Coordinates of C-alpha atoms in Angstrom, one line a residue:
M236 CA -14.3 -0.6 16.9
Q237 CA -11.8 1.3 14.7
I238 CA -8.3 0.2 13.6
A239 CA -5.9 2.8 12.3
V240 CA -3.5 2.0 9.4
A241 CA -0.4 4.2 9.4
Q242 CA 1.1 4.2 5.9
L243 CA 4.3 6.2 6.4
N244 CA 7.4 7.2 4.4
L245 CA 10.2 6.2 6.9
T246 CA 14.0 6.5 6.6
V247 CA 16.4 3.7 7.3
G248 CA 18.4 4.3 10.5
A249 CA 16.5 7.5 11.5
L250 CA 15.4 5.8 14.7
D251 CA 14.4 8.9 16.6
A252 CA 12.6 10.5 13.7
N253 CA 10.8 7.2 12.8
A254 CA 9.7 6.7 16.4
R255 CA 8.4 10.2 16.5
R256 CA 6.4 9.7 13.3
L257 CA 5.0 6.4 14.7
L258 CA 3.9 8.1 18.0
E259 CA 2.4 11.1 16.2
A260 CA 0.4 8.8 13.9
H261 CA -0.8 6.8 16.9
Q262 CA -1.8 9.8 18.9
S263 CA -3.7 11.2 15.9
A264 CA -5.4 7.8 15.5
C265 CA -6.4 7.7 19.2
R266 CA -7.9 11.2 19.0
A267 CA -10.0 10.0 16.0
G268 CA -11.3 7.1 18.0
A269 CA -9.0 4.2 17.0
R270 CA -8.2 1.5 19.5
I271 CA -5.3 0.0 17.6
T272 CA -2.7 1.6 15.3
L273 CA -1.0 -0.8 12.8
T274 CA 2.3 0.2 11.3
P275 CA 4.4 -1.5 8.5
E276 CA 7.0 -4.3 8.9
L277 CA 10.2 -3.0 10.5
S278 CA 8.7 0.4 10.9
L279 CA 11.0 1.5 13.6
T280 CA 14.2 1.0 11.5
G281 CA 12.8 1.7 8.1
F282 CA 13.3 -0.8 5.3
S283 CA 15.7 -2.2 4.2
S284 CA 18.4 -1.9 6.9
Q285 CA 20.5 -4.6 5.2
D286 CA 23.8 -5.2 7.0
L287 CA 23.1 -2.6 9.7
L288 CA 21.2 -5.6 11.1
L289 CA 24.5 -7.4 11.7
R290 CA 25.8 -4.5 13.9
R291 CA 25.0 -5.1 17.5
A292 CA 25.3 -1.4 18.3
F293 CA 22.5 -0.8 15.8
L294 CA 20.3 -3.5 17.3
D295 CA 20.9 -2.2 20.8
D296 CA 19.9 1.3 19.7
C297 CA 16.7 -0.2 18.2
A298 CA 15.9 -1.9 21.5
Q299 CA 16.5 1.3 23.5
R300 CA 14.4 3.4 21.1
L301 CA 11.5 0.8 21.3
Q302 CA 11.4 1.0 25.1
A303 CA 11.4 4.8 25.0
L304 CA 8.6 4.7 22.4
A305 CA 6.6 2.3 24.5
A306 CA 6.9 4.5 27.6
Q307 CA 5.1 7.3 25.6
V308 CA 2.1 5.1 24.6
D309 CA -0.5 5.9 27.2
Q310 CA -3.7 5.0 25.4
G311 CA -4.7 2.4 22.9
I312 CA -2.4 -0.2 21.2
L313 CA 0.5 0.6 18.9
L314 CA 1.9 -2.2 16.8
V315 CA 5.5 -1.5 15.7
G316 CA 7.9 -3.6 13.5
F317 CA 11.4 -3.9 14.8
P318 CA 14.5 -6.3 14.9
E319 CA 14.3 -8.2 18.2
V320 CA 17.5 -9.6 19.8
D321 CA 17.2 -12.7 22.0
G322 CA 20.7 -13.8 23.0
A323 CA 22.6 -14.5 19.8
R324 CA 19.5 -14.6 17.7
C325 CA 17.6 -11.8 15.9
Y326 CA 14.0 -11.9 14.8
N327 CA 11.9 -9.8 12.5
A328 CA 9.3 -8.9 15.0
V329 CA 6.2 -6.8 15.8
A330 CA 5.9 -5.3 19.3
L331 CA 2.5 -4.6 20.9
L332 CA 2.9 -1.4 22.9
R333 CA 0.2 -0.6 25.5
R334 CA 0.1 1.4 28.7
G335 CA 3.7 2.4 28.7
K336 CA 5.3 -1.0 28.1
V337 CA 6.0 -3.7 25.5
R338 CA 3.2 -6.2 26.3
Q339 CA 3.7 -8.8 23.6
I340 CA 6.1 -9.6 20.7
Y341 CA 5.3 -11.6 17.6
R342 CA 8.1 -13.1 15.5
K343 CA 7.8 -13.4 11.8
Q344 CA 7.5 -17.1 10.8
V345 CA 8.1 -17.1 7.0
L346 CA 11.3 -15.5 5.8
R347 CA 12.4 -14.5 2.3
A348 CA 15.8 -15.8 1.2
E349 CA 17.6 -12.5 1.8
E350 CA 16.1 -12.2 5.3
K351 CA 17.8 -15.4 6.4
R352 CA 21.1 -13.6 6.4
Y353 CA 19.8 -11.5 9.3
F354 CA 16.8 -13.2 11.0
E355 CA 15.8 -16.5 12.6
K356 CA 12.3 -17.9 12.0
G357 CA 9.7 -17.4 14.7
S358 CA 7.9 -20.4 16.2
V359 CA 4.5 -21.4 14.8
A360 CA 3.5 -22.2 18.4
A361 CA 4.2 -18.6 19.5
S362 CA 0.8 -17.1 18.6
G363 CA 0.5 -13.3 18.1
V364 CA -3.2 -13.3 19.0
F365 CA -4.5 -10.7 21.5
D366 CA -7.9 -9.4 22.6
E367 CA -9.2 -5.9 22.2
G368 CA -12.7 -4.5 22.3
G369 CA -14.3 -8.0 22.3
T370 CA -12.4 -9.1 19.2
R371 CA -9.4 -11.5 18.9
F372 CA -6.8 -10.1 16.6
A373 CA -3.8 -12.0 15.1
I374 CA -0.5 -10.2 14.4
L375 CA 1.2 -11.4 11.2
C376 CA 4.0 -10.2 9.0
G377 CA 3.5 -10.0 5.2
D378 CA 5.3 -13.2 4.1
D379 CA 3.4 -15.2 6.8
L380 CA 0.4 -15.0 4.4
A381 CA 2.3 -17.0 1.8
K382 CA 2.2 -20.2 3.8
P383 CA -0.7 -21.9 5.5
K384 CA 0.8 -22.6 8.9
P385 CA 0.9 -19.0 10.4
I386 CA -2.7 -18.3 9.5
K387 CA -3.8 -21.8 10.6
A388 CA -2.1 -21.2 14.0
A389 CA -3.8 -17.8 14.3
L390 CA -7.2 -19.4 13.6
T391 CA -6.6 -22.2 16.0
S392 CA -5.9 -19.5 18.7
G393 CA -9.3 -18.0 18.0
A394 CA -8.2 -15.1 15.7
Q395 CA -11.2 -13.2 14.1
C396 CA -9.1 -10.7 12.1
G397 CA -5.5 -10.5 11.0
L398 CA -3.4 -7.4 11.4
V399 CA -0.5 -7.6 8.9
A400 CA 2.6 -5.6 9.2
D401 CA 4.0 -5.8 5.6
V402 CA 6.6 -4.3 3.3
R403 CA 6.5 -4.7 -0.4
A404 CA 8.9 -3.2 -2.9
Y405 CA 7.0 -2.0 -6.0
Q406 CA 7.1 -4.1 -9.1
M407 CA 5.3 -3.4 -12.4
D408 CA 1.7 -4.5 -12.3
D409 CA 1.6 -4.7 -8.5
E410 CA -1.4 -2.3 -8.5
T411 CA -3.5 -5.3 -9.7
A412 CA -1.3 -8.3 -8.8
Y413 CA -1.0 -7.7 -5.1
P414 CA -4.7 -7.0 -4.3
A415 CA -5.6 -10.2 -6.2
W416 CA -3.0 -12.2 -4.2
L417 CA -4.1 -10.7 -0.9
S418 CA -7.8 -11.3 -1.7
A419 CA -7.0 -14.9 -2.5
R420 CA -5.2 -15.4 0.8
A421 CA -8.1 -14.0 2.8
K422 CA -10.7 -16.0 0.9
A423 CA -8.8 -19.2 1.2
S424 CA -8.4 -18.9 5.0
G425 CA -11.6 -17.1 5.8
L426 CA -9.7 -14.6 7.9
P427 CA -10.2 -10.9 7.3
L428 CA -6.9 -9.1 6.8
I429 CA -5.9 -5.5 7.5
V430 CA -2.5 -4.7 6.0
A431 CA -0.1 -1.7 6.6
Q432 CA 2.5 -1.0 3.9
H433 CA 5.5 1.3 3.6
V434 CA 5.4 4.1 1.1
G435 CA 8.3 6.1 -0.5
G436 CA 11.8 5.4 -1.8
Q437 CA 14.8 3.9 -0.1
D438 CA 18.0 3.5 -2.2
T439 CA 17.0 1.3 -5.2
Q440 CA 13.7 0.2 -3.7
V441 CA 10.4 2.1 -3.9
F442 CA 7.3 1.4 -2.0
M443 CA 3.8 2.0 -3.4
G444 CA 1.7 2.0 -0.2
A445 CA -1.9 1.2 -1.2
S446 CA -2.4 -0.5 2.2
M447 CA -5.6 -2.6 2.2
A448 CA -8.4 -4.2 4.3
V449 CA -9.9 -7.3 2.8
N450 CA -12.9 -9.2 4.2
S451 CA -13.2 -12.9 4.8
K452 CA -14.6 -13.4 1.3
G453 CA -11.6 -11.8 -0.3
V454 CA -13.4 -8.5 -1.2
C455 CA -11.4 -5.3 -0.8
A456 CA -13.2 -3.3 1.8
Q457 CA -10.9 -0.3 1.9
Q458 CA -7.6 0.7 0.2
L459 CA -5.3 3.6 1.1
P460 CA -4.0 5.8 -1.7
A461 CA -0.9 4.8 -3.6
W462 CA 2.3 6.9 -3.5
H463 CA 1.2 9.0 -0.6
E464 CA 1.4 8.9 3.2
A465 CA -1.9 8.2 4.8
L466 CA -3.5 7.5 8.2
A467 CA -6.8 5.7 7.6
L468 CA -9.5 4.4 10.1
I469 CA -11.0 1.0 9.3
R470 CA -14.1 0.1 11.2
V471 CA -14.4 -3.6 12.2
H472 CA -17.7 -5.2 12.8
M473 CA -18.4 -8.7 14.2
Q474 CA -20.1 -10.8 11.5
T475 CA -20.4 -14.6 11.7
K476 CA -17.6 -14.8 14.3
R477 CA -15.3 -12.7 12.1
G478 CA -14.1 -9.2 12.6
E479 CA -15.1 -7.9 9.2
P480 CA -13.7 -4.5 8.0
E481 CA -16.5 -2.1 6.9
S482 CA -16.6 -1.5 3.2
R483 CA -15.4 2.0 2.2
S484 CA -13.7 1.2 -1.1
N485 CA -13.5 4.3 -3.3
Q486 CA -10.3 3.7 -5.3
T487 CA -10.0 4.7 -8.9
Q488 CA -8.2 2.6 -11.4
E489 CA -5.1 4.3 -12.9
P490 CA -3.2 3.0 -16.0
S491 CA 0.0 1.1 -15.5
E492 CA 1.9 4.2 -16.9
H493 CA 0.7 6.2 -13.9
H494 CA 2.1 3.9 -11.3
V495 CA 5.4 3.3 -13.1
Y496 CA 5.8 7.1 -13.5
Q497 CA 4.9 7.7 -9.8
A498 CA 7.4 5.0 -8.7
L499 CA 10.2 6.8 -10.6
V500 CA 9.2 10.3 -9.3
T501 CA 9.0 8.9 -5.7
A502 CA 12.5 7.2 -6.1
V503 CA 14.1 10.5 -7.3
R504 CA 12.5 12.7 -4.7
D505 CA 13.3 10.5 -1.7
Y506 CA 16.9 9.7 -2.9
V507 CA 17.6 13.4 -3.2
Q508 CA 15.8 14.5 0.0
K509 CA 16.8 11.7 2.3
N510 CA 20.5 12.1 1.3
G511 CA 20.4 15.9 1.7
F512 CA 21.2 17.1 -1.8
P513 CA 20.1 20.7 -2.5
G514 CA 19.1 19.8 -6.1
V515 CA 20.1 17.9 -9.2
V516 CA 22.1 18.5 -12.3
M517 CA 21.8 16.7 -15.7
G518 CA 22.8 16.8 -19.3
L519 CA 19.9 17.6 -21.5
S520 CA 20.7 16.2 -24.9
G521 CA 17.4 16.8 -26.9
G522 CA 16.8 13.0 -26.8
V523 CA 13.9 11.1 -25.3
D524 CA 15.8 9.6 -22.3
S525 CA 17.1 12.9 -20.9
A526 CA 13.7 14.5 -21.7
L527 CA 11.9 11.9 -19.5
V528 CA 14.5 12.2 -16.7
L529 CA 14.0 16.0 -16.7
A530 CA 10.3 15.6 -16.4
L531 CA 10.7 13.2 -13.5
A532 CA 13.2 15.5 -11.8
V533 CA 10.9 18.5 -12.0
D534 CA 7.8 16.6 -10.9
A535 CA 9.8 15.2 -8.0
L536 CA 11.6 18.3 -6.8
G537 CA 10.2 21.4 -8.6
P538 CA 12.0 23.4 -11.3
H539 CA 14.0 25.5 -8.9
R540 CA 16.0 22.5 -7.8
V541 CA 16.9 21.3 -11.3
Q542 CA 19.9 22.5 -13.4
T543 CA 20.2 21.4 -17.0
F544 CA 23.3 21.7 -19.3
M545 CA 23.5 21.2 -23.0
L546 CA 27.0 20.1 -23.9
P547 CA 27.0 20.3 -27.7
S548 CA 29.7 18.8 -29.9
P549 CA 30.2 19.4 -33.6
Y550 CA 27.8 16.4 -34.2
T551 CA 24.9 17.9 -32.2
S552 CA 22.1 18.8 -34.4
A553 CA 20.2 22.1 -34.4
M554 CA 17.1 20.0 -33.7
S555 CA 18.5 18.7 -30.5
L556 CA 19.6 22.2 -29.4
N557 CA 16.2 23.7 -30.1
D558 CA 14.2 20.9 -28.5
A559 CA 16.3 20.8 -25.3
E560 CA 16.0 24.6 -24.9
A561 CA 12.2 24.5 -25.6
M562 CA 11.6 21.8 -23.0
A563 CA 13.7 23.5 -20.4
R564 CA 11.9 26.8 -21.0
E565 CA 8.5 25.1 -20.8
L566 CA 9.3 23.6 -17.4
G567 CA 11.0 26.8 -16.1
V568 CA 14.3 25.2 -15.2
A569 CA 17.7 26.8 -15.4
H570 CA 19.3 25.8 -18.7
H571 CA 23.0 26.4 -19.7
S572 CA 25.3 25.5 -22.6
I573 CA 29.0 24.6 -22.7
A574 CA 30.6 23.9 -26.0
L575 CA 32.5 20.6 -26.1
A576 CA 34.5 21.3 -29.3
P577 CA 37.5 23.1 -27.7
L578 CA 37.9 20.3 -25.1
M579 CA 37.7 17.6 -27.8
K580 CA 40.4 19.3 -29.8
A581 CA 42.6 19.7 -26.7
V582 CA 42.3 16.0 -25.6
T583 CA 42.8 14.7 -29.1
K584 CA 45.9 16.8 -29.6
T585 CA 47.3 15.6 -26.2
L586 CA 46.6 11.9 -27.1
T587 CA 47.5 11.9 -30.8
P588 CA 51.2 11.0 -30.2
W589 CA 50.0 7.9 -28.4
F590 CA 47.4 7.0 -31.0
D591 CA 49.7 6.4 -34.0
G592 CA 47.5 8.8 -35.9
A593 CA 43.9 10.0 -35.5
P594 CA 41.8 8.3 -32.9
G595 CA 39.5 5.5 -34.0
A596 CA 35.8 6.1 -34.4
L597 CA 34.9 4.4 -31.1
T598 CA 37.7 6.2 -29.2
A599 CA 36.6 9.6 -30.5
Q600 CA 33.0 8.9 -29.5
S601 CA 34.0 7.8 -26.0
I602 CA 36.2 10.9 -25.5
Q603 CA 33.1 13.0 -26.2
A604 CA 31.0 11.1 -23.6
R605 CA 33.7 11.2 -21.0
L606 CA 34.3 14.9 -21.4
R607 CA 30.6 15.5 -20.8
A608 CA 30.8 13.5 -17.6
L609 CA 33.9 15.4 -16.6
L610 CA 32.1 18.7 -16.8
L611 CA 28.9 17.5 -15.2
M612 CA 30.7 15.9 -12.3
G613 CA 32.7 19.0 -11.8
L614 CA 29.5 21.0 -11.5
S615 CA 28.1 18.3 -9.2
N616 CA 31.2 18.5 -6.9
Q617 CA 31.2 22.3 -6.8
H618 CA 27.6 22.8 -6.0
D619 CA 26.8 19.5 -4.3
W620 CA 24.1 18.8 -6.9
L621 CA 23.3 15.1 -7.5
L622 CA 24.1 14.2 -11.1
L623 CA 21.2 12.2 -12.7
A624 CA 22.2 9.7 -15.4
A625 CA 19.8 9.2 -18.3
G626 CA 20.7 5.7 -19.4
N627 CA 18.0 3.1 -19.8
K628 CA 17.7 -0.7 -19.3
S629 CA 17.8 -1.5 -23.0
E630 CA 21.2 0.2 -23.4
A631 CA 22.6 -1.3 -20.2
A632 CA 21.6 -4.8 -21.4
V633 CA 23.8 -4.6 -24.5
G634 CA 26.5 -2.2 -23.3
Y635 CA 25.4 0.7 -25.5
S636 CA 26.9 3.2 -23.1
T637 CA 30.3 4.6 -22.2
L638 CA 32.0 3.9 -18.9
Y639 CA 32.8 7.1 -17.1
G640 CA 30.8 8.9 -19.7
D641 CA 27.0 8.8 -20.1
M642 CA 27.1 6.1 -17.3
A643 CA 28.5 8.6 -14.8
G644 CA 26.3 10.0 -12.1
G645 CA 24.8 9.5 -8.7
F646 CA 21.4 8.1 -9.5
A647 CA 19.8 6.7 -12.7
P648 CA 16.0 7.0 -12.7
L649 CA 15.6 4.9 -15.9
K650 CA 18.0 2.1 -15.0
D651 CA 15.2 -0.5 -14.9
V652 CA 13.2 1.0 -17.7
T653 CA 13.4 -0.4 -21.3
K654 CA 13.3 1.9 -24.3
A655 CA 9.7 1.0 -25.1
W656 CA 8.7 2.1 -21.6
V657 CA 10.7 5.3 -21.9
Y658 CA 8.4 6.2 -24.8
R659 CA 5.3 5.1 -23.1
L660 CA 6.1 7.1 -20.0
A661 CA 7.1 10.2 -22.0
R662 CA 3.8 10.1 -23.9
Y663 CA 1.9 9.5 -20.7
R664 CA 3.6 12.5 -19.1
N665 CA 2.5 14.6 -22.1
T666 CA -1.2 13.7 -21.4
L667 CA -0.8 15.6 -18.1
G668 CA 0.6 18.6 -19.9
Q669 CA 2.5 18.9 -23.1
I670 CA 6.1 19.4 -21.9
I671 CA 8.1 17.1 -24.1
P672 CA 8.4 18.4 -27.7
E673 CA 6.6 16.0 -30.1
R674 CA 9.7 15.9 -32.3
I675 CA 11.7 14.2 -29.5
L676 CA 9.1 11.4 -29.5
T677 CA 9.1 10.8 -33.3
R678 CA 12.7 11.2 -34.4
A679 CA 15.1 8.3 -34.6
P680 CA 17.0 7.9 -31.3
S681 CA 20.7 8.9 -31.5
A682 CA 23.6 9.4 -29.2
E683 CA 24.9 12.0 -31.8
L684 CA 28.5 11.1 -31.3
A685 CA 29.0 11.0 -35.1
Y686 CA 27.4 12.6 -38.2
G687 CA 24.1 10.9 -39.1
Q688 CA 24.4 8.3 -36.3
T689 CA 21.3 6.5 -35.0
D690 CA 21.0 3.8 -32.3
Q691 CA 19.8 1.2 -34.8
D692 CA 23.1 1.4 -36.7
S693 CA 24.6 -0.7 -33.8
L694 CA 21.6 -2.4 -32.2
P695 CA 18.7 -4.6 -33.1
P696 CA 15.4 -2.7 -33.4
Y697 CA 14.3 -1.6 -29.9
E698 CA 11.1 -3.5 -30.1
T699 CA 13.0 -6.7 -30.7
L700 CA 15.7 -5.9 -28.1
D701 CA 13.1 -5.1 -25.5
A702 CA 11.2 -8.3 -26.2
I703 CA 14.4 -10.2 -25.6
I704 CA 15.1 -8.3 -22.3
E705 CA 11.5 -8.9 -21.1
G706 CA 11.6 -12.6 -21.8
Y707 CA 15.2 -13.6 -21.1
V708 CA 16.1 -11.2 -18.3
E709 CA 12.9 -10.4 -16.5
Q710 CA 10.9 -13.6 -17.0
G711 CA 13.8 -16.0 -17.0
E712 CA 12.8 -17.6 -20.3
D713 CA 15.4 -19.6 -22.3
A714 CA 16.5 -18.9 -25.9
A715 CA 14.3 -21.7 -27.3
A716 CA 11.2 -20.2 -25.9
L717 CA 12.0 -16.8 -27.4
L718 CA 12.6 -18.4 -30.8
E719 CA 9.2 -20.1 -30.5
K720 CA 7.7 -16.7 -29.9
G721 CA 9.1 -15.5 -33.2
V722 CA 12.2 -13.6 -32.1
S723 CA 14.8 -13.3 -34.9
R724 CA 17.5 -15.9 -34.5
K725 CA 20.1 -13.3 -35.7
H726 CA 19.0 -10.6 -33.3
L727 CA 18.7 -13.1 -30.4
K728 CA 22.2 -14.4 -30.9
E729 CA 23.6 -10.9 -31.1
T730 CA 21.8 -9.7 -28.1
L731 CA 22.7 -12.6 -25.9
Q732 CA 26.4 -12.2 -26.8
L733 CA 26.2 -8.4 -26.0
L734 CA 24.4 -9.2 -22.8
A735 CA 27.2 -11.5 -21.6
V736 CA 30.1 -9.4 -22.5
S737 CA 28.6 -6.2 -21.1
E738 CA 28.4 -7.5 -17.5
Y739 CA 31.6 -5.6 -16.5
K740 CA 29.9 -2.3 -17.4
R741 CA 26.7 -3.1 -15.5
R742 CA 28.8 -3.9 -12.4
Q743 CA 30.1 -0.3 -12.4
A744 CA 26.7 1.3 -13.2
V745 CA 25.0 4.0 -11.3
P746 CA 22.2 2.9 -8.8
G747 CA 18.6 3.5 -9.8
P748 CA 15.1 2.3 -8.8
C749 CA 14.2 -1.3 -9.4
I750 CA 10.7 -1.8 -10.7
T751 CA 10.7 -5.1 -12.7
A752 CA 11.0 -8.8 -11.8
C753 CA 14.7 -8.7 -12.6
A754 CA 16.7 -5.5 -12.3
F755 CA 20.3 -5.3 -13.3
G756 CA 22.4 -5.0 -10.2
D757 CA 20.0 -6.0 -7.5
D758 CA 18.6 -9.2 -9.1
W759 CA 20.8 -10.1 -12.1
R760 CA 23.9 -11.8 -10.7
Y761 CA 26.0 -13.2 -13.5
P762 CA 29.8 -13.5 -13.7
M763 CA 31.8 -10.8 -15.6
T764 CA 34.2 -13.5 -16.9
S765 CA 32.3 -16.5 -18.5
K766 CA 32.8 -18.5 -21.7
W767 CA 29.4 -20.1 -21.5
R768 CA 26.8 -19.1 -24.1
E769 CA 23.3 -20.5 -24.4
S770 CA 22.8 -22.6 -27.5
L771 CA 20.2 -21.6 -30.0
E772 CA 20.3 -24.9 -31.8
K773 CA 18.4 -27.1 -29.3
P774 CA 15.7 -26.6 -26.7
M775 CA 16.9 -25.9 -23.2
P776 CA 15.1 -26.7 -20.0
R777 CA 12.7 -23.9 -19.0
K778 CA 14.0 -21.8 -16.2
K779 CA 11.7 -20.8 -13.4
K780 CA 10.6 -17.2 -13.3
Q781 CA 12.6 -14.9 -11.1
E782 CA 11.7 -15.0 -7.4
R783 CA 9.4 -12.0 -6.7
K784 CA 11.5 -9.1 -5.4
R785 CA 10.2 -7.5 -2.2

């Protein structure tokens, strides 16, 4: 028999549209000969609905829409993820729809920490096993695989194949880490697993897709494409009392840069389109960060939906002007220029009586950055364009940014991308077609807010800074461990101090896609006011690595 896996890009709260997509996928699957259509976890609502799940009106709408959807299922079985209300309790559930009705409901048994705000655990005794075509299938939700009891209960009830409604927010290296994890779970239990995943962007989360079927020996039998919607048929054969998926694996291995780049493109495209923006606007400085953001925007939306502005000050080099114009021309985007000097003079003149003389160096630089934000936000407001910010994770870590200046915007594609990865992604994009001028990739990075300025005048070398961010922030290592790895004591002390005192800036930062184990904002939760600083003089107990973000 054939099982259909519907890997869909759904939108949170679009209940009618999501239900229509689920029904269309199921009808297409039935026409192709499938007996069962498996959809992702919480597929009716989209993921993640967050505190909408605390609104009874939202839950009631979900219940009504599920019943309406069930009434339209006149052939085969459709498995739909939804929030089930039972009295005062709510469960993360999967409904089995067949012959016009909801015939069975499975409640997720293993909840992540953030899910406990919304859901109760399902009972291990309440098996989600059902018969179809001579095979006994078990309904499971993704995190149920992380503990032995749900699978054991399914096997005890005679399950021969697991149908897993899952949702997994992308994290760097998931293209290899998740298949290995899933294969280990199937091999350990001896239960073949067919998994449906979400694909697409939702706020700060992005979903890779790459749904899978794994046989009882842990071998990947079939994998759907990453970063694209797909409806795939998986043929299940009875072998040694197990419903084994037929092997059709034909996936090619792409480099890590490919998946990270596609994650960012997907995040930009879906944030713009799902929120109804006609296009985006951005400042194009001639530096590597804005160059990469421009490439992402054009790949996500097309050149006709991207507007770029060069806002030169007296400190902007001819090299930056030429490189920005060359890249915009290469990509075919509209490129404009507005001189900043008259505004700088006007603001300085207005504020001079209050400065007791000329503005200080930092004040003058901040005025430039904020004037750029003023102009770009004005354009955004007038034309309803979404303003893309170009700041990266390395800068955010140490506060190398200006509040209400370069931090202004509606979405920050590089928010969780270190400077080292900015260069890796820029060079990767050039392998697909030379669009970023080579000079941008080789020159010393600079905000160009003063003559001869470079980032390294104020910061540790980026390779050192990024090593600290990866270890201390993303992996949860302590200072002693980083010193043992050879990180400079001077640079470590400086960076940890800047990391602590810059928290107030990060709290006001623009949202952006989260793709690492610990992203600022979503995962990093430290006080803005704190006098504690980690000692570098004695070893500290090792912290556990950050809990995997989903």
